[in-house]
Short mmCIF file of C-alpha atoms and ligand atoms in Angstrom, two decimals:
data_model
loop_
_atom_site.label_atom_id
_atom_site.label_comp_id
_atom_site.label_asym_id
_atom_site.label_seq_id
_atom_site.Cartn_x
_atom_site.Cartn_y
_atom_site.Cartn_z
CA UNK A 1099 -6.07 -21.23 -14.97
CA UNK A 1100 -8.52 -20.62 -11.93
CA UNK A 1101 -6.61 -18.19 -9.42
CA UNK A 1102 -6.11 -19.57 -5.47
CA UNK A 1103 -5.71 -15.89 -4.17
CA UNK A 1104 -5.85 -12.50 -4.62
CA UNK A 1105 -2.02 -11.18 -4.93
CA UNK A 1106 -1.54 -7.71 -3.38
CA UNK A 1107 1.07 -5.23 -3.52
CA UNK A 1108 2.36 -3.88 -0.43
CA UNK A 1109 3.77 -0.53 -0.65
CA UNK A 1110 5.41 0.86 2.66
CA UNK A 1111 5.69 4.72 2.82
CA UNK A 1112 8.58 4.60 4.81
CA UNK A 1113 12.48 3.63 3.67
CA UNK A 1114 14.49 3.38 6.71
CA UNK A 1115 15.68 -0.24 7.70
CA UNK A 1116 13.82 0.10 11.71
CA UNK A 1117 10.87 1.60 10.56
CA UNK A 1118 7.30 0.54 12.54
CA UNK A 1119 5.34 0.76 8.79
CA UNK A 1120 7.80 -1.95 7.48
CA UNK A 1121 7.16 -3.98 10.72
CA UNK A 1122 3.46 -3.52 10.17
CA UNK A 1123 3.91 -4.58 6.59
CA UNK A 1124 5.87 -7.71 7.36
CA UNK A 1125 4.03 -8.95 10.16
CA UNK A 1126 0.90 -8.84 7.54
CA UNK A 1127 2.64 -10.57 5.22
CA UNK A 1128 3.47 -13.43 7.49
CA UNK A 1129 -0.17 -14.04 8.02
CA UNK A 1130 -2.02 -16.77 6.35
CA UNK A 1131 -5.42 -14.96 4.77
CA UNK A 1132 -7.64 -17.66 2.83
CA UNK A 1133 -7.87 -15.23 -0.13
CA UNK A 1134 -4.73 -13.14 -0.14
CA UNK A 1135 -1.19 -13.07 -1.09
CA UNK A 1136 0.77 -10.18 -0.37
CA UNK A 1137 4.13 -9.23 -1.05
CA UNK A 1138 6.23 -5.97 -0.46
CA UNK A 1139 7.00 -4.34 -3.54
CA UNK A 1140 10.12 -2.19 -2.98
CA UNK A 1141 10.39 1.88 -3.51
CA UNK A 1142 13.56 2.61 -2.22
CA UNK A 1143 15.71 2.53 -5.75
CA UNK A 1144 13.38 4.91 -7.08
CA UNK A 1145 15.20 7.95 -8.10
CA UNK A 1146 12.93 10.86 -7.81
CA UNK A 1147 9.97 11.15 -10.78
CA UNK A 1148 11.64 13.50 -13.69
CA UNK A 1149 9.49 13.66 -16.82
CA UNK A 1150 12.45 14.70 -18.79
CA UNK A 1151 13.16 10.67 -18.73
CA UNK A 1152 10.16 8.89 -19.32
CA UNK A 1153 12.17 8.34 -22.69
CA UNK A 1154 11.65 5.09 -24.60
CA UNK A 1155 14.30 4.06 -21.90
CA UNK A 1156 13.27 4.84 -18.16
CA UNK A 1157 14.89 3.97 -15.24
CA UNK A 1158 14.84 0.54 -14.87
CA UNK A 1159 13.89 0.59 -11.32
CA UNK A 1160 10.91 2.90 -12.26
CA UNK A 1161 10.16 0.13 -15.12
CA UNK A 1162 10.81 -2.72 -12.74
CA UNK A 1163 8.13 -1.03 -10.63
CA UNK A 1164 5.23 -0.42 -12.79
CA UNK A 1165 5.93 -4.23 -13.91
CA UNK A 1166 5.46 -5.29 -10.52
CA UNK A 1167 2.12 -3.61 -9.37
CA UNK A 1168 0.97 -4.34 -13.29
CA UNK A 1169 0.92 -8.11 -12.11
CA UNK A 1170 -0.98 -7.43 -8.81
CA UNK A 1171 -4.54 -7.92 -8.16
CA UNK A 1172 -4.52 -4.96 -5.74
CA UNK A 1173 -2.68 -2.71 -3.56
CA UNK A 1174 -2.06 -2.18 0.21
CA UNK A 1175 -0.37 1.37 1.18
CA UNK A 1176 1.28 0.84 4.80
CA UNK A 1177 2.08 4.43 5.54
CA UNK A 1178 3.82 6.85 8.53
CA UNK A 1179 2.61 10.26 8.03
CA UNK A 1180 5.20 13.16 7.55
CA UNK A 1181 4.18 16.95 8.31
CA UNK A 1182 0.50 15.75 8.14
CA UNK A 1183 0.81 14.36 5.26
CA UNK A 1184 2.35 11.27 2.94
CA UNK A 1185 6.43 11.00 2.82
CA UNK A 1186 8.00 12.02 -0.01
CA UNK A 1187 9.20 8.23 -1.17
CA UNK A 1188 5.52 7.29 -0.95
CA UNK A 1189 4.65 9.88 -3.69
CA UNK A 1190 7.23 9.27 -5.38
CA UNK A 1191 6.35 6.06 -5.71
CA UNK A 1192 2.44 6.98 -6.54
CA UNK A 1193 3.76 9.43 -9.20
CA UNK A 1194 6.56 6.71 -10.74
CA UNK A 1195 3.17 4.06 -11.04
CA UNK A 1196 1.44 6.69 -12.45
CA UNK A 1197 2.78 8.03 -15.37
CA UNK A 1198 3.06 8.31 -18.77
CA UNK A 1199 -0.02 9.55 -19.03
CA UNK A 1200 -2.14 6.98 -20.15
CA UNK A 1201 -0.30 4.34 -18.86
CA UNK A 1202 -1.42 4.57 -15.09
CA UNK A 1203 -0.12 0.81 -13.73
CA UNK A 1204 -2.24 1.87 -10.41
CA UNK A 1205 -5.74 2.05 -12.49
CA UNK A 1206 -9.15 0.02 -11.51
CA UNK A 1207 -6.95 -1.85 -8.97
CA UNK A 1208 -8.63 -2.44 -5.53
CA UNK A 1209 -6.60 -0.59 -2.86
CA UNK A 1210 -6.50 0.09 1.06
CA UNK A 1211 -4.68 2.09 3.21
CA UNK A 1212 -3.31 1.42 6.72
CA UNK A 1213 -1.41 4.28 8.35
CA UNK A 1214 0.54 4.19 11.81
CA UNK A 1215 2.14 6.57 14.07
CA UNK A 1216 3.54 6.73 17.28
CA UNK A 1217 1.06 9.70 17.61
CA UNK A 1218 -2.03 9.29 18.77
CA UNK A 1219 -3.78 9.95 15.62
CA UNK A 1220 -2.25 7.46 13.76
CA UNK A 1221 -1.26 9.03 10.72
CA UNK A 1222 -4.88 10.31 9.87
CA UNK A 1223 -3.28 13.15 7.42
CA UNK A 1224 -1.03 11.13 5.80
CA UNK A 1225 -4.07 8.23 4.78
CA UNK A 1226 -6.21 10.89 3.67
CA UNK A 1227 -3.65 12.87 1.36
CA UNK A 1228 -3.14 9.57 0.25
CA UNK A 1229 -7.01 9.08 -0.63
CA UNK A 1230 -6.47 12.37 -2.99
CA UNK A 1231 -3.81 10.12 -5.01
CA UNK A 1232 -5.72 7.16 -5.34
CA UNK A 1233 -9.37 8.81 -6.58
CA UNK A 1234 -7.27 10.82 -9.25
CA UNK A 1235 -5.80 7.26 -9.84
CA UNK A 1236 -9.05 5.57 -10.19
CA UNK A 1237 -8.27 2.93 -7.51
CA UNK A 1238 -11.31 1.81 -5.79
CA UNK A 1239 -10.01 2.44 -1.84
CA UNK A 1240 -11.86 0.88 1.12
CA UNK A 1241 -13.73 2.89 3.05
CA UNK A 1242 -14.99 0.99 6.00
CA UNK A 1243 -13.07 -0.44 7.89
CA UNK A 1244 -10.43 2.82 8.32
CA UNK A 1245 -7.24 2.13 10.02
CA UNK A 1246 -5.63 4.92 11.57
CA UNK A 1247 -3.31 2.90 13.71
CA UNK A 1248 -1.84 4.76 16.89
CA UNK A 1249 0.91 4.53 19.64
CA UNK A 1250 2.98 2.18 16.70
CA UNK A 1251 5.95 2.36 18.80
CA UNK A 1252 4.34 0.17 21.79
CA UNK A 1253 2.82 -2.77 19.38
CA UNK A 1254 6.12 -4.58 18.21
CA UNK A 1255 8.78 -6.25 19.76
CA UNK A 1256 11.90 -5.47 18.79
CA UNK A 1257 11.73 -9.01 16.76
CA UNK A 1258 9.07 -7.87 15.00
CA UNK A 1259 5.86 -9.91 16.88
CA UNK A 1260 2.87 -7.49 17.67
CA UNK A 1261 2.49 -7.66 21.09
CA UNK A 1262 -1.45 -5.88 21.31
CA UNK A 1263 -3.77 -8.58 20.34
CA UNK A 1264 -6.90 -5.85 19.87
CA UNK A 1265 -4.88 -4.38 16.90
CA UNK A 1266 -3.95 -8.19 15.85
CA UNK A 1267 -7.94 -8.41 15.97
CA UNK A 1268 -8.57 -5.18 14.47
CA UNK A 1269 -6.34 -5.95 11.21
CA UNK A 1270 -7.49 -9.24 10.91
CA UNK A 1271 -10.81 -7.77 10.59
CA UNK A 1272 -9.88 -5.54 7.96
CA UNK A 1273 -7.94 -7.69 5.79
CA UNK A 1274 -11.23 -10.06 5.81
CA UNK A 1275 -12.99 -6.65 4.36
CA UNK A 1276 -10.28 -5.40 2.28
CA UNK A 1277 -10.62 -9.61 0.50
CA UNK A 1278 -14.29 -8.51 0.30
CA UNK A 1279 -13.49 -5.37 -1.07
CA UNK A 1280 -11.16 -6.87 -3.64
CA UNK A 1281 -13.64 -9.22 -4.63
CA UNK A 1282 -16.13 -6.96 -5.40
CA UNK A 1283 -14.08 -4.88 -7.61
CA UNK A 1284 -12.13 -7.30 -9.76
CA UNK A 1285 -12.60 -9.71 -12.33
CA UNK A 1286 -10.28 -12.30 -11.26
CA UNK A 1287 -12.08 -14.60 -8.95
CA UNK A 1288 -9.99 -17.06 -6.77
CA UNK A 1289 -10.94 -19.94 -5.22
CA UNK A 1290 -13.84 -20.98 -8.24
C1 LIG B 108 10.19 14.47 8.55
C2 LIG B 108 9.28 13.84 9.57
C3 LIG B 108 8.01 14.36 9.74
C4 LIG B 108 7.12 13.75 10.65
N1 LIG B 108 5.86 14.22 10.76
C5 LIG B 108 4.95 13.55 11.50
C6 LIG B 108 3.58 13.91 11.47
O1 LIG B 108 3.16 14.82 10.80
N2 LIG B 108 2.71 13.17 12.21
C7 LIG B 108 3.12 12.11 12.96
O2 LIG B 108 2.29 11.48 13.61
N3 LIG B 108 4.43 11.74 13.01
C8 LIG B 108 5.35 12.43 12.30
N4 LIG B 108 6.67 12.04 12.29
C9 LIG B 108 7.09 10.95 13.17
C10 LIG B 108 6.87 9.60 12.47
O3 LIG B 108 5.53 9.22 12.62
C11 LIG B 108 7.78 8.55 13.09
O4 LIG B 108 9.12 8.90 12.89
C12 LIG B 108 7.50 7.18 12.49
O5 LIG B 108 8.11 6.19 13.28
C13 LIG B 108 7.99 7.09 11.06
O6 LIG B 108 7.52 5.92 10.46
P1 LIG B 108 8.43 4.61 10.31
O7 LIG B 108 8.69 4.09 11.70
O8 LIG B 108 7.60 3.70 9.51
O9 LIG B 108 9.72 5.01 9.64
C14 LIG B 108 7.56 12.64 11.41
C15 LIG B 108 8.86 12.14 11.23
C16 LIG B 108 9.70 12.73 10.32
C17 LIG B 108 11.08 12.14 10.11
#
């Protein structure tokens, strides 16, 4: 069956119900892109990464998990940095995907990474620990465009609408590349 879109995981590095990364996440996933379909995949029921039970039975949240981002074309990491680098949950997460060995759910897939802060340098620590995952991962990551996105707490309404149409601009522009970027390093071609 010939695809329509590219469907992309969004993981959000951040688990508490306010949070400006979550914002960020939905307010991409309420835009219409010509070649993508995103979706937030969930972290926060993953209990912390123990290899004492990657048993024949794991968690079924970690299972649940790795099912999900099996069935996704690629991945987009929306990410707040903690103590320069990527919050706990978020590596969880990375490690959870992973693991068994051999069985990494996060290989070949097409990724990008947009990190936020109220900052001023908009989480540039956090996206580039993050980078360190993904090459051991084998996750092709876009490059150019970067998005290191700064002053978070001024570009949503308390609703949820970004106010700052350069940023609106800015993502837009990088989604467009990140659909490029997907294109370029899958198989799956929508739309032919
Ligand atoms: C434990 C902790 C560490 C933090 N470290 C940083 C940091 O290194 N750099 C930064 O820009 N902000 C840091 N912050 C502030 C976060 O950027 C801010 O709380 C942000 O809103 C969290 O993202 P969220 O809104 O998506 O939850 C830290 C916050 C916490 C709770």
């Amino acid at each position: 069956m010939q695809k329509e879109k590219f469907t992309v995981a969004v993981i959000v590095g951040s688990l508490r119900a306010a949070s400006l990364s979550l914002k960020m996440a939905d307010f991409l996933c309420n835009q219409q892109y010509r070649l993508l379909a995103l979706q937030i995949i969930p972290i926060n029921d993953l209990s912390l990464y123990n290899e004492d039970r990657e048993t024949a039975q794991p968690p079924r949240a970690w299972q649940k998990f790795r099912d999900c981002i099996r069935e996704q074309d690629a991945v987009l990491f929306i990410t707040p940095e903690y103590n320069r680098s990527v919050p706990a949950a978020l590596k969880n997460a990375v490690d959870i995907g992973s693991a068994p060995h051999g069985h990494n759910v996060f290989r070949n897939k097409p990724a990008a990474i947009i990190s936020l802060s109220p900052g001023k340098m908009g989480a540039f620590g956090a996206n580039h620990h993050l980078r360190q995952s993904l090459v051991f991962l084998d996750m092709p990551t876009l490059q150019q465009p970067e998005a290191y996105i700064g002053n978070s707490e001024a570009l949503f309404t308390t609703a949820g609408t970004m106010t700052d149409g350069h940023t609106r601009d800015y993502l837009a522009g990088f989604m467009d590349a990140f659909a490029g970027w997907i294109s370029r390093h899958t198989q799956a071609k929508p739309g032919r």
